[in-house]
mmCIF file of C-alpha atoms in Angstrom:
data_model
loop_
_atom_site.group_PDB
_atom_site.id
_atom_site.type_symbol
_atom_site.label_atom_id
_atom_site.label_comp_id
_atom_site.label_asym_id
_atom_site.label_seq_id
_atom_site.Cartn_x
_atom_site.Cartn_y
_atom_site.Cartn_z
ATOM 1 C CA MET A 11 77.503 214.826 72.405
ATOM 2 C CA GLU A 12 74.885 215.545 75.018
ATOM 3 C CA GLU A 13 75.389 213.925 78.350
ATOM 4 C CA SER A 14 72.427 211.976 79.715
ATOM 5 C CA THR A 15 71.017 213.143 83.031
ATOM 6 C CA PRO A 16 71.404 210.589 85.845
ATOM 7 C CA LEU A 17 68.307 209.258 87.598
ATOM 8 C CA LEU A 18 69.457 210.677 90.942
ATOM 9 C CA THR A 19 70.765 214.258 90.832
ATOM 10 C CA ASN A 20 70.325 215.344 94.463
ATOM 11 C CA ASP A 21 73.638 214.827 96.297
ATOM 12 C CA ALA A 22 71.819 214.145 99.573
ATOM 13 C CA VAL A 23 70.013 211.237 97.904
ATOM 14 C CA VAL A 24 73.229 210.005 96.263
ATOM 15 C CA PHE A 25 75.065 210.211 99.601
ATOM 16 C CA GLY A 26 72.264 208.208 101.239
ATOM 17 C CA LEU A 27 72.593 205.562 98.515
ATOM 18 C CA LEU A 28 76.375 205.355 98.980
ATOM 19 C CA MET A 29 76.073 205.049 102.777
ATOM 20 C CA ALA A 30 73.383 202.355 102.419
ATOM 21 C CA THR A 31 75.714 200.528 100.001
ATOM 22 C CA LEU A 32 78.602 200.693 102.469
ATOM 23 C CA ALA A 33 76.311 199.481 105.279
ATOM 24 C CA PHE A 34 75.135 196.552 103.130
ATOM 25 C CA VAL A 35 78.705 195.558 102.217
ATOM 26 C CA PHE A 36 79.952 195.563 105.812
ATOM 27 C CA ALA A 37 76.815 193.910 107.219
ATOM 28 C CA SER A 38 76.959 191.115 104.645
ATOM 29 C CA SER A 39 80.731 190.668 105.097
ATOM 30 C CA ALA A 40 80.149 190.087 108.835
ATOM 31 C CA SER A 41 77.310 187.619 108.184
ATOM 32 C CA LYS A 42 77.779 183.957 109.099
ATOM 33 C CA HIS A 43 75.495 182.828 106.237
ATOM 34 C CA PRO A 44 77.397 180.245 104.113
ATOM 35 C CA PHE A 45 76.801 182.212 100.884
ATOM 36 C CA TRP A 46 78.349 185.436 102.241
ATOM 37 C CA VAL A 47 81.192 183.590 103.964
ATOM 38 C CA LYS A 48 82.061 181.945 100.626
ATOM 39 C CA PHE A 49 81.527 185.178 98.646
ATOM 40 C CA TYR A 50 83.853 187.276 100.830
ATOM 41 C CA THR A 51 86.487 184.552 100.718
ATOM 42 C CA TYR A 52 87.095 185.668 97.127
ATOM 43 C CA VAL A 53 85.856 189.275 97.019
ATOM 44 C CA PRO A 54 87.374 191.853 99.420
ATOM 45 C CA THR A 55 84.937 194.274 101.086
ATOM 46 C CA VAL A 56 86.927 197.359 100.027
ATOM 47 C CA LEU A 57 86.672 196.320 96.363
ATOM 48 C CA LEU A 58 82.862 196.182 96.582
ATOM 49 C CA CYS A 59 82.759 199.592 98.309
ATOM 50 C CA TYR A 60 84.573 200.889 95.257
ATOM 51 C CA PHE A 61 82.997 198.819 92.487
ATOM 52 C CA ILE A 62 79.256 199.025 93.324
ATOM 53 C CA PRO A 63 79.198 202.884 93.057
ATOM 54 C CA ALA A 64 81.081 202.475 89.730
ATOM 55 C CA VAL A 65 78.256 200.230 88.491
ATOM 56 C CA PHE A 66 75.671 202.816 89.661
ATOM 57 C CA ASN A 67 77.545 205.506 87.702
ATOM 58 C CA SER A 68 77.937 203.334 84.586
ATOM 59 C CA LEU A 69 74.212 202.491 84.552
ATOM 60 C CA GLY A 70 73.250 206.183 84.789
ATOM 61 C CA LEU A 71 71.700 205.881 88.238
ATOM 62 C CA ILE A 72 74.112 208.514 89.594
ATOM 63 C CA SER A 73 76.790 210.749 88.057
ATOM 64 C CA GLY A 74 80.226 211.129 89.593
ATOM 65 C CA GLU A 75 80.985 213.952 87.185
ATOM 66 C CA SER A 76 78.072 216.191 88.173
ATOM 67 C CA SER A 77 78.181 215.373 91.899
ATOM 68 C CA ASN A 78 80.128 217.387 94.473
ATOM 69 C CA LEU A 79 80.477 214.439 96.846
ATOM 70 C CA TYR A 80 84.009 213.496 95.763
ATOM 71 C CA LYS A 81 85.223 217.043 96.320
ATOM 72 C CA VAL A 82 83.638 217.136 99.778
ATOM 73 C CA ALA A 83 85.048 213.706 100.698
ATOM 74 C CA SER A 84 88.561 214.447 99.430
ATOM 75 C CA ARG A 85 88.742 217.941 100.964
ATOM 76 C CA TYR A 86 86.953 217.358 104.284
ATOM 77 C CA LEU A 87 86.865 213.639 105.088
ATOM 78 C CA LEU A 88 90.291 212.601 103.745
ATOM 79 C CA PRO A 89 92.314 215.102 105.869
ATOM 80 C CA ALA A 90 90.298 214.178 108.974
ATOM 81 C CA SER A 91 90.864 210.463 108.355
ATOM 82 C CA LEU A 92 94.609 211.053 107.885
ATOM 83 C CA VAL A 93 94.741 212.797 111.269
ATOM 84 C CA LEU A 94 92.847 209.938 112.948
ATOM 85 C CA PHE A 95 95.096 207.319 111.360
ATOM 86 C CA THR A 96 98.338 209.089 112.220
ATOM 87 C CA ILE A 97 97.681 210.027 115.862
ATOM 88 C CA SER A 98 98.390 206.403 116.835
ATOM 89 C CA ILE A 99 101.209 205.797 114.372
ATOM 90 C CA ASP A 100 104.568 204.403 115.391
ATOM 91 C CA LEU A 101 106.839 206.854 113.558
ATOM 92 C CA LYS A 102 110.003 204.955 114.486
ATOM 93 C CA GLY A 103 108.402 201.830 113.062
ATOM 94 C CA ILE A 104 107.639 203.551 109.771
ATOM 95 C CA LEU A 105 111.232 204.755 109.508
ATOM 96 C CA LYS A 106 112.393 201.178 110.114
ATOM 97 C CA LEU A 107 110.564 200.104 106.937
ATOM 98 C CA GLY A 108 113.776 201.262 105.254
ATOM 99 C CA PRO A 109 114.638 202.295 101.689
ATOM 100 C CA LYS A 110 112.593 199.605 99.911
ATOM 101 C CA ALA A 111 109.424 201.712 99.946
ATOM 102 C CA LEU A 112 111.238 204.631 98.299
ATOM 103 C CA THR A 113 112.917 202.297 95.767
ATOM 104 C CA MET A 114 109.550 200.856 94.728
ATOM 105 C CA PHE A 115 108.038 204.333 94.425
ATOM 106 C CA LEU A 116 110.880 205.411 92.110
ATOM 107 C CA ALA A 117 110.545 202.168 90.116
ATOM 108 C CA GLY A 118 106.870 203.060 89.627
ATOM 109 C CA THR A 119 107.818 206.553 88.431
ATOM 110 C CA VAL A 120 110.293 205.140 85.897
ATOM 111 C CA GLY A 121 107.655 202.623 84.778
ATOM 112 C CA ILE A 122 105.199 205.442 84.010
ATOM 113 C CA MET A 123 107.868 207.560 82.276
ATOM 114 C CA LEU A 124 108.910 204.742 79.927
ATOM 115 C CA GLY A 125 105.538 202.987 79.724
ATOM 116 C CA GLY A 126 103.899 205.780 77.711
ATOM 117 C CA PRO A 127 106.514 205.775 74.937
ATOM 118 C CA PHE A 128 106.523 201.943 74.922
ATOM 119 C CA ALA A 129 102.702 201.758 74.612
ATOM 120 C CA LEU A 130 102.750 204.377 71.839
ATOM 121 C CA ILE A 131 105.292 202.331 69.832
ATOM 122 C CA VAL A 132 103.361 199.061 70.287
ATOM 123 C CA VAL A 133 99.965 200.513 69.318
ATOM 124 C CA GLY A 134 101.587 202.533 66.475
ATOM 125 C CA LEU A 135 102.831 199.281 64.929
ATOM 126 C CA ILE A 136 99.292 197.852 64.996
ATOM 127 C CA TYR A 137 97.454 201.081 64.132
ATOM 128 C CA PRO A 138 99.727 203.624 62.356
ATOM 129 C CA ASP A 139 96.831 206.111 62.030
ATOM 130 C CA ILE A 140 97.342 206.895 65.724
ATOM 131 C CA TYR A 141 100.029 209.373 64.576
ATOM 132 C CA ALA A 142 97.681 211.115 62.091
ATOM 133 C CA GLY A 143 96.790 214.076 64.347
ATOM 134 C CA THR A 144 98.307 217.471 63.656
ATOM 135 C CA GLY A 145 99.068 220.495 65.847
ATOM 136 C CA PRO A 146 97.208 220.407 69.204
ATOM 137 C CA ASP A 147 95.586 217.097 68.190
ATOM 138 C CA GLU A 148 98.870 215.156 68.058
ATOM 139 C CA ILE A 149 98.449 212.096 70.245
ATOM 140 C CA TRP A 150 101.675 212.573 72.225
ATOM 141 C CA ARG A 151 100.471 215.949 73.530
ATOM 142 C CA GLY A 152 97.454 214.315 75.169
ATOM 143 C CA LEU A 153 99.426 211.334 76.469
ATOM 144 C CA SER A 154 101.847 213.681 78.239
ATOM 145 C CA THR A 155 98.935 214.860 80.427
ATOM 146 C CA ILE A 156 98.295 211.260 81.521
ATOM 147 C CA ALA A 157 101.986 210.976 82.424
ATOM 148 C CA GLY A 158 101.584 214.102 84.588
ATOM 149 C CA SER A 159 98.534 212.675 86.323
ATOM 150 C CA TRP A 160 100.034 209.217 86.881
ATOM 151 C CA ILE A 161 103.342 210.426 88.300
ATOM 152 C CA GLY A 162 102.114 213.409 90.299
ATOM 153 C CA GLY A 163 98.469 214.375 90.151
ATOM 154 C CA GLY A 164 96.016 216.959 88.860
ATOM 155 C CA ALA A 165 98.403 219.900 89.188
ATOM 156 C CA ASN A 166 101.111 218.083 87.232
ATOM 157 C CA GLN A 167 98.552 217.057 84.612
ATOM 158 C CA THR A 168 97.515 220.682 84.158
ATOM 159 C CA ALA A 169 101.175 221.686 83.888
ATOM 160 C CA MET A 170 101.670 219.218 81.001
ATOM 161 C CA LEU A 171 98.531 220.511 79.307
ATOM 162 C CA GLU A 172 99.944 224.034 79.383
ATOM 163 C CA VAL A 173 103.486 222.990 78.382
ATOM 164 C CA PHE A 174 102.541 220.768 75.422
ATOM 165 C CA GLY A 175 99.178 222.345 74.469
ATOM 166 C CA ALA A 176 96.825 219.414 73.784
ATOM 167 C CA SER A 177 93.473 220.397 72.257
ATOM 168 C CA PRO A 178 90.393 220.437 74.553
ATOM 169 C CA VAL A 179 88.847 217.485 72.661
ATOM 170 C CA LEU A 180 92.021 215.391 72.938
ATOM 171 C CA PHE A 181 92.446 216.337 76.593
ATOM 172 C CA GLY A 182 88.870 215.258 77.320
ATOM 173 C CA GLN A 183 89.571 211.833 75.810
ATOM 174 C CA MET A 184 92.760 211.536 77.855
ATOM 175 C CA ILE A 185 90.862 212.308 81.064
ATOM 176 C CA ALA A 186 88.568 209.341 80.302
ATOM 177 C CA VAL A 187 91.579 207.038 79.725
ATOM 178 C CA ASP A 188 93.297 208.359 82.861
ATOM 179 C CA VAL A 189 90.291 207.807 85.129
ATOM 180 C CA LEU A 190 89.156 204.416 83.818
ATOM 181 C CA VAL A 191 92.574 202.717 83.518
ATOM 182 C CA ALA A 192 93.809 204.125 86.857
ATOM 183 C CA ASN A 193 90.599 202.993 88.573
ATOM 184 C CA LEU A 194 90.757 199.491 87.069
ATOM 185 C CA TRP A 195 94.323 199.188 88.371
ATOM 186 C CA MET A 196 93.253 200.443 91.791
ATOM 187 C CA ALA A 197 90.491 197.806 91.846
ATOM 188 C CA PHE A 198 93.126 195.130 91.155
ATOM 189 C CA LEU A 199 95.320 196.448 93.991
ATOM 190 C CA LEU A 200 92.410 196.505 96.446
ATOM 191 C CA TYR A 201 91.615 192.899 95.551
ATOM 192 C CA TRP A 202 95.136 191.632 96.224
ATOM 193 C CA ALA A 203 95.684 193.862 99.264
ATOM 194 C CA ALA A 204 93.316 191.570 101.135
ATOM 195 C CA LYS A 205 95.500 188.532 100.415
ATOM 196 C CA PRO A 206 99.096 189.648 99.832
ATOM 197 C CA GLU A 207 100.686 186.455 101.159
ATOM 198 C CA LYS A 208 100.511 184.624 97.797
ATOM 199 C CA LEU A 209 102.222 187.463 95.933
ATOM 200 C CA ASP A 210 104.789 187.939 98.709
ATOM 201 C CA LYS A 211 105.674 184.267 98.353
ATOM 202 C CA LEU A 212 106.146 184.658 94.582
ATOM 203 C CA LEU A 213 108.336 187.738 95.129
ATOM 204 C CA LYS A 214 110.311 185.884 97.859
ATOM 205 C CA ALA A 215 109.713 189.034 99.888
ATOM 206 C CA ASP A 216 110.915 189.880 103.378
ATOM 207 C CA THR A 217 107.761 191.149 105.119
ATOM 208 C CA THR A 218 109.241 191.198 108.628
ATOM 209 C CA ALA A 219 109.333 194.997 109.085
ATOM 210 C CA ILE A 220 105.735 195.502 107.907
ATOM 211 C CA TYR A 221 104.284 192.772 110.113
ATOM 212 C CA GLU A 222 106.336 193.936 113.113
ATOM 213 C CA LEU A 223 104.920 197.453 112.696
ATOM 214 C CA ARG A 224 101.370 196.129 112.301
ATOM 215 C CA ASP A 225 101.654 193.832 115.329
ATOM 216 C CA ARG A 226 103.230 196.544 117.501
ATOM 217 C CA ILE A 227 100.362 198.937 116.750
ATOM 218 C CA ALA A 228 97.809 196.154 117.348
ATOM 219 C CA LYS A 229 99.413 195.443 120.740
ATOM 220 C CA PHE A 230 99.312 199.167 121.609
ATOM 221 C CA ARG A 231 95.602 199.266 120.715
ATOM 222 C CA GLU A 232 94.819 196.259 122.894
ATOM 223 C CA GLY A 233 96.505 197.938 125.874
ATOM 224 C CA ILE A 234 94.345 201.084 125.670
ATOM 225 C CA MET A 235 91.097 199.636 124.252
ATOM 226 C CA LYS A 236 87.872 200.732 125.974
ATOM 227 C CA ILE A 237 84.194 201.268 125.234
ATOM 228 C CA PRO A 238 84.059 204.815 123.841
ATOM 229 C CA SER A 239 81.944 207.380 125.661
ATOM 230 C CA LEU A 240 80.198 210.294 123.932
ATOM 231 C CA LYS A 241 83.030 212.510 125.178
ATOM 232 C CA ASP A 242 85.626 210.242 123.513
ATOM 233 C CA THR A 243 83.781 210.231 120.184
ATOM 234 C CA MET A 244 83.362 214.011 120.284
ATOM 235 C CA LEU A 245 87.080 214.402 121.036
ATOM 236 C CA ILE A 246 87.971 212.135 118.112
ATOM 237 C CA PHE A 247 85.844 214.047 115.631
ATOM 238 C CA GLY A 248 86.807 217.375 117.206
ATOM 239 C CA ILE A 249 90.506 216.680 116.679
ATOM 240 C CA GLY A 250 90.001 215.185 113.201
ATOM 241 C CA PHE A 251 87.862 217.951 111.791
ATOM 242 C CA GLY A 252 89.490 220.673 113.895
ATOM 243 C CA VAL A 253 92.880 219.891 112.346
ATOM 244 C CA THR A 254 91.166 219.688 108.926
ATOM 245 C CA GLY A 255 89.841 223.219 109.486
ATOM 246 C CA VAL A 256 93.295 224.462 110.483
ATOM 247 C CA SER A 257 94.770 222.748 107.401
ATOM 248 C CA HIS A 258 92.280 224.510 105.111
ATOM 249 C CA PHE A 259 92.853 227.838 106.871
ATOM 250 C CA ALA A 260 96.635 227.596 106.476
ATOM 251 C CA ALA A 261 96.428 226.272 102.893
ATOM 252 C CA ASP A 262 94.237 229.230 101.864
ATOM 253 C CA TYR A 263 97.174 231.515 102.685
ATOM 254 C CA ILE A 264 100.213 229.360 101.903
ATOM 255 C CA ALA A 265 99.199 228.161 98.412
ATOM 256 C CA PRO A 266 98.428 231.648 96.967
ATOM 257 C CA TRP A 267 101.589 233.034 98.627
ATOM 258 C CA PHE A 268 103.739 230.493 96.776
ATOM 259 C CA GLY A 269 101.773 231.085 93.562
ATOM 260 C CA THR A 270 102.393 234.836 93.748
ATOM 261 C CA ASN A 271 105.941 234.988 95.104
ATOM 262 C CA TYR A 272 107.494 231.785 93.764
ATOM 263 C CA PRO A 273 105.577 230.833 90.588
ATOM 264 C CA GLU A 274 108.542 228.732 89.451
ATOM 265 C CA LEU A 275 107.691 226.309 92.312
ATOM 266 C CA ASP A 276 104.227 225.625 90.846
ATOM 267 C CA GLN A 277 105.721 222.529 89.200
ATOM 268 C CA TYR A 278 106.091 221.018 92.688
ATOM 269 C CA SER A 279 102.368 221.686 93.417
ATOM 270 C CA LEU A 280 103.313 224.223 96.107
ATOM 271 C CA ASN A 281 100.568 226.513 94.759
ATOM 272 C CA SER A 282 97.987 223.733 95.244
ATOM 273 C CA ALA A 283 95.742 224.131 98.295
ATOM 274 C CA PHE A 284 94.987 220.389 98.297
ATOM 275 C CA PHE A 285 98.718 219.595 98.527
ATOM 276 C CA TRP A 286 99.060 221.758 101.638
ATOM 277 C CA ILE A 287 95.851 220.424 103.214
ATOM 278 C CA VAL A 288 97.174 216.842 102.977
ATOM 279 C CA VAL A 289 100.684 217.762 104.157
ATOM 280 C CA ILE A 290 99.500 219.869 107.124
ATOM 281 C CA ALA A 291 96.876 217.322 108.242
ATOM 282 C CA THR A 292 99.399 214.456 108.094
ATOM 283 C CA THR A 293 102.090 216.482 109.889
ATOM 284 C CA ALA A 294 99.645 217.537 112.626
ATOM 285 C CA GLY A 295 98.574 213.917 113.109
ATOM 286 C CA LEU A 296 102.200 212.812 113.441
ATOM 287 C CA LEU A 297 102.867 215.557 116.024
ATOM 288 C CA LEU A 298 99.758 214.547 117.973
ATOM 289 C CA SER A 299 101.059 210.958 118.080
ATOM 290 C CA PHE A 300 103.640 212.207 120.621
ATOM 291 C CA THR A 301 100.898 213.546 122.939
ATOM 292 C CA LYS A 302 98.063 212.069 125.026
ATOM 293 C CA ALA A 303 95.859 212.286 121.910
ATOM 294 C CA ARG A 304 97.479 208.959 120.968
ATOM 295 C CA GLU A 305 95.337 207.258 123.609
ATOM 296 C CA LEU A 306 92.193 208.135 121.626
ATOM 297 C CA GLU A 307 93.092 205.089 119.528
ATOM 298 C CA GLY A 308 91.682 203.053 122.404
ATOM 299 C CA ALA A 309 88.303 204.699 121.855
ATOM 300 C CA GLY A 310 88.400 203.906 118.121
ATOM 301 C CA ALA A 311 90.169 206.846 116.430
ATOM 302 C CA SER A 312 91.430 204.793 113.473
ATOM 303 C CA ARG A 313 88.043 203.042 113.192
ATOM 304 C CA MET A 314 86.399 206.468 112.781
ATOM 305 C CA GLY A 315 89.125 207.322 110.269
ATOM 306 C CA SER A 316 88.260 204.154 108.353
ATOM 307 C CA VAL A 317 84.592 205.204 108.153
ATOM 308 C CA LEU A 318 85.599 208.531 106.601
ATOM 309 C CA LEU A 319 88.035 206.819 104.233
ATOM 310 C CA TYR A 320 85.435 204.309 103.024
ATOM 311 C CA VAL A 321 83.093 207.173 102.148
ATOM 312 C CA LEU A 322 85.954 208.547 100.040
ATOM 313 C CA VAL A 323 86.405 205.090 98.434
ATOM 314 C CA ALA A 324 82.729 205.110 97.400
ATOM 315 C CA THR A 325 82.952 208.641 95.940
ATOM 316 C CA ILE A 326 86.086 207.673 93.970
ATOM 317 C CA GLY A 327 84.247 204.607 92.668
ATOM 318 C CA MET A 328 81.378 206.736 91.407
ATOM 319 C CA GLN A 329 83.820 208.598 89.118
ATOM 320 C CA MET A 330 84.353 205.442 87.087
ATOM 321 C CA ASP A 331 82.358 204.822 83.893
ATOM 322 C CA LEU A 332 82.799 201.185 82.886
ATOM 323 C CA GLY A 333 81.260 201.882 79.460
ATOM 324 C CA ALA A 334 83.708 204.652 78.533
ATOM 325 C CA VAL A 335 86.137 202.122 77.093
ATOM 326 C CA LEU A 336 83.844 201.797 74.062
ATOM 327 C CA ASP A 337 84.226 205.494 73.117
ATOM 328 C CA ASN A 338 87.824 205.286 71.908
ATOM 329 C CA PRO A 339 89.191 201.748 72.323
ATOM 330 C CA ILE A 340 92.604 202.524 70.764
ATOM 331 C CA LEU A 341 93.357 205.138 73.419
ATOM 332 C CA PHE A 342 92.316 202.715 76.143
ATOM 333 C CA LEU A 343 94.575 200.063 74.613
ATOM 334 C CA ILE A 344 97.481 202.513 74.987
ATOM 335 C CA GLY A 345 96.483 203.153 78.604
ATOM 336 C CA ILE A 346 96.263 199.442 79.456
ATOM 337 C CA ILE A 347 99.631 198.599 77.834
ATOM 338 C CA TRP A 348 101.109 201.598 79.657
ATOM 339 C CA ILE A 349 99.908 200.510 83.091
ATOM 340 C CA VAL A 350 100.942 196.878 82.447
ATOM 341 C CA PHE A 351 104.483 198.050 81.564
ATOM 342 C CA HIS A 352 104.545 200.100 84.794
ATOM 343 C CA VAL A 353 103.453 197.040 86.784
ATOM 344 C CA LEU A 354 106.033 194.729 85.154
ATOM 345 C CA ILE A 355 108.859 197.167 85.993
ATOM 346 C CA MET A 356 107.695 197.264 89.619
ATOM 347 C CA ILE A 357 107.337 193.484 89.880
ATOM 348 C CA VAL A 358 110.848 192.930 88.476
ATOM 349 C CA VAL A 359 112.380 195.488 90.876
ATOM 350 C CA ALA A 360 110.394 194.031 93.802
ATOM 351 C CA TRP A 361 111.658 190.536 92.967
ATOM 352 C CA ILE A 362 115.272 191.767 92.741
ATOM 353 C CA ILE A 363 115.209 193.600 96.089
ATOM 354 C CA LYS A 364 112.745 191.134 97.717
ATOM 355 C CA ALA A 365 110.231 193.907 98.444
ATOM 356 C CA PRO A 366 106.767 192.906 99.759
ATOM 357 C CA PHE A 367 103.681 193.400 97.605
ATOM 358 C CA PHE A 368 102.666 196.172 100.031
ATOM 359 C CA TYR A 369 105.494 198.325 98.626
ATOM 360 C CA VAL A 370 104.481 197.472 95.053
ATOM 361 C CA ALA A 371 100.850 198.435 95.668
ATOM 362 C CA VAL A 372 101.486 201.600 97.668
ATOM 363 C CA GLY A 373 104.455 202.722 95.535
ATOM 364 C CA SER A 374 102.337 202.325 92.408
ATOM 365 C CA GLN A 375 99.255 204.033 93.840
ATOM 366 C CA ALA A 376 101.349 206.913 95.210
ATOM 367 C CA ASN A 377 102.258 207.560 91.560
ATOM 368 C CA VAL A 378 99.045 206.718 89.708
ATOM 369 C CA GLY A 379 96.459 207.733 92.302
ATOM 370 C CA GLY A 380 98.216 210.328 94.464
ATOM 371 C CA ALA A 381 97.337 211.464 97.962
ATOM 372 C CA ALA A 382 93.611 210.774 97.615
ATOM 373 C CA SER A 383 93.936 207.043 96.983
ATOM 374 C CA ALA A 384 97.408 205.906 98.134
ATOM 375 C CA PRO A 385 96.279 205.820 101.804
ATOM 376 C CA ILE A 386 93.209 203.801 100.756
ATOM 377 C CA VAL A 387 95.375 201.082 99.233
ATOM 378 C CA ALA A 388 97.802 201.216 102.182
ATOM 379 C CA SER A 389 94.983 200.931 104.725
ATOM 380 C CA ALA A 390 93.514 197.971 102.790
ATOM 381 C CA PHE A 391 96.579 196.071 104.073
ATOM 382 C CA ASP A 392 96.168 197.524 107.565
ATOM 383 C CA ALA A 393 94.710 200.812 108.841
ATOM 384 C CA SER A 394 97.954 201.614 110.663
ATOM 385 C CA LEU A 395 99.867 201.703 107.355
ATOM 386 C CA ALA A 396 97.806 204.509 105.732
ATOM 387 C CA PRO A 397 100.418 207.237 106.512
ATOM 388 C CA VAL A 398 103.014 205.358 104.417
ATOM 389 C CA GLY A 399 100.793 205.940 101.371
ATOM 390 C CA VAL A 400 100.483 209.641 102.116
ATOM 391 C CA LEU A 401 104.217 210.165 102.578
ATOM 392 C CA LEU A 402 105.007 208.485 99.250
ATOM 393 C CA ALA A 403 102.217 210.351 97.422
ATOM 394 C CA VAL A 404 103.700 213.694 98.516
ATOM 395 C CA LEU A 405 106.928 212.625 96.785
ATOM 396 C CA GLY A 406 104.882 212.087 93.632
ATOM 397 C CA TYR A 407 103.880 215.737 93.552
ATOM 398 C CA ALA A 408 107.571 216.692 93.472
ATOM 399 C CA ALA A 409 108.596 214.133 90.833
ATOM 400 C CA GLY A 410 105.523 214.508 88.608
ATOM 401 C CA THR A 411 106.444 217.454 86.417
ATOM 402 C CA TYR A 412 110.006 216.332 85.670
ATOM 403 C CA GLY A 413 109.051 212.729 84.899
ATOM 404 C CA ALA A 414 106.020 213.652 82.806
ATOM 405 C CA TYR A 415 107.979 216.284 80.843
ATOM 406 C CA LEU A 416 110.697 213.770 79.919
ATOM 407 C CA SER A 417 108.047 211.174 79.029
ATOM 408 C CA GLY A 418 106.277 213.745 76.826
ATOM 409 C CA LEU A 419 109.511 214.539 74.978
ATOM 410 C CA MET A 420 110.121 210.821 74.337
ATOM 411 C CA MET A 421 106.578 210.414 72.957
ATOM 412 C CA GLN A 422 107.045 213.501 70.773
ATOM 413 C CA TRP A 423 110.241 211.966 69.343
ATOM 414 C CA ILE A 424 108.476 208.641 68.662
ATOM 415 C CA SER A 425 105.580 210.407 66.921
ATOM 416 C CA GLY A 426 108.048 212.253 64.673
ATOM 417 C CA LEU A 427 109.800 209.101 63.443
#
C-alpha cells in the first residue's frame, strides 16, 4: 500500500501549526466568554493539545510518521523540561508518597502481562481464525512486541521482536495497534487528570500525601515569586538545555560502552541512549534542587518546563491516526480488551490499598507510555509531580523484558491449544 503524502511536509510549517494550535487552546481556555468557560468545564486543555494534532494527522494535513518533530521534542525538549521541573522538587516529599506508587506500577505491569493472554483467549473464542497464522506470522509473536512496548518501551519491544521473530508485516500491524490503543488510553488519562476528585472518592483514596506535596511546593513558589528578567529567563533555558547537552554527551559514551562490554544488560535498556538521557537529566535536576538554582522557580522555571512539555504533547498527538482502527479491527479489539484488563487490575488494586487515581494514572502510563509520556500525565495533575512519572517509567525499562517475555510465552501456549 502506498502512503498518501500529507498536505504539509515542511517541519517548520508543521511546527508553526502546532504552536498556533497550542496558543489557541491556552488563549481560549483563559477566555471569560461563556461558551469557552462552559467548554473547558468538560474538556481539559491538555487533552485538546494532544487530540487536535491527532485530528490533523488523521485527516492527512500533517504526518507524524514522516516528521522529525517528535524525535526533536523527545530528545531535546523533554530532558530540558525534566530539569526545569525537578530543580524545584521537594525530594523528601516525593519519598513520603510511600510504597503505593510502586505497588500501582507493579499492578500495571501484571495487568499488561496477563491482559495479552486474556485478550487472545476472548477474541479467539469469537474469531478462531486469529490463530491461523504460521511461522513468523503467528499472532502471539506480534502480540509479544506490544507487551514489550507497554511494559518497558521501544528497546524492550525490539528485544521481543528479536526473541520471538514476528514477520515485518505482522510487526507493522502491531505498531499500529500499540500506538493507537496506547494513545486512546493516554487521552482518557489526560481527561480525568483534570478532575481526579470524583475517581478518588470512588476509590475511597487517601490523597493526603499528594496534596501536601503539591501545597508545599506551591507555598515555596509563592515565597520566591518575582517578575522574571531577561537574565532569569536566559539562566532557566541555559540550565535546562545545558544539562540536556551534558546528558546527550554522556549518553553517547555510556550507552555504546554498555552495548559493547555488557551486551547481556541490553534487556534493561542500558545500551539505549534515550534511557541515559532521561536518567542523567532527571538526576541532574534533582541535584540542582539542593542548590541556589532552586530559586529559579520564582522566575518561572517549571512554567518554561511546561511550555516544552506541551510541545512534546502535541508531537505525540500527531503520531496518532484515528482511522487506523479500520485497517485490522480484530487486532484493535485485542488491544482494547488488553488495555481494559490492565485498567481493571489497577482499579481493583487501587481500591484495595486506597491509592489515589494519580497513582493509577501515572503507574499505568509509566508502563504503557514510558519516560516520554509518564511525566505528561503526572504534570496534568500538577507540574510539581512530573518527576514521579519519570522515576516510575525508569523502572519500566528494567521490568519490560522479563514481563513481556513471560507474557509472550503464555500467548504462545494459548495459541498452541
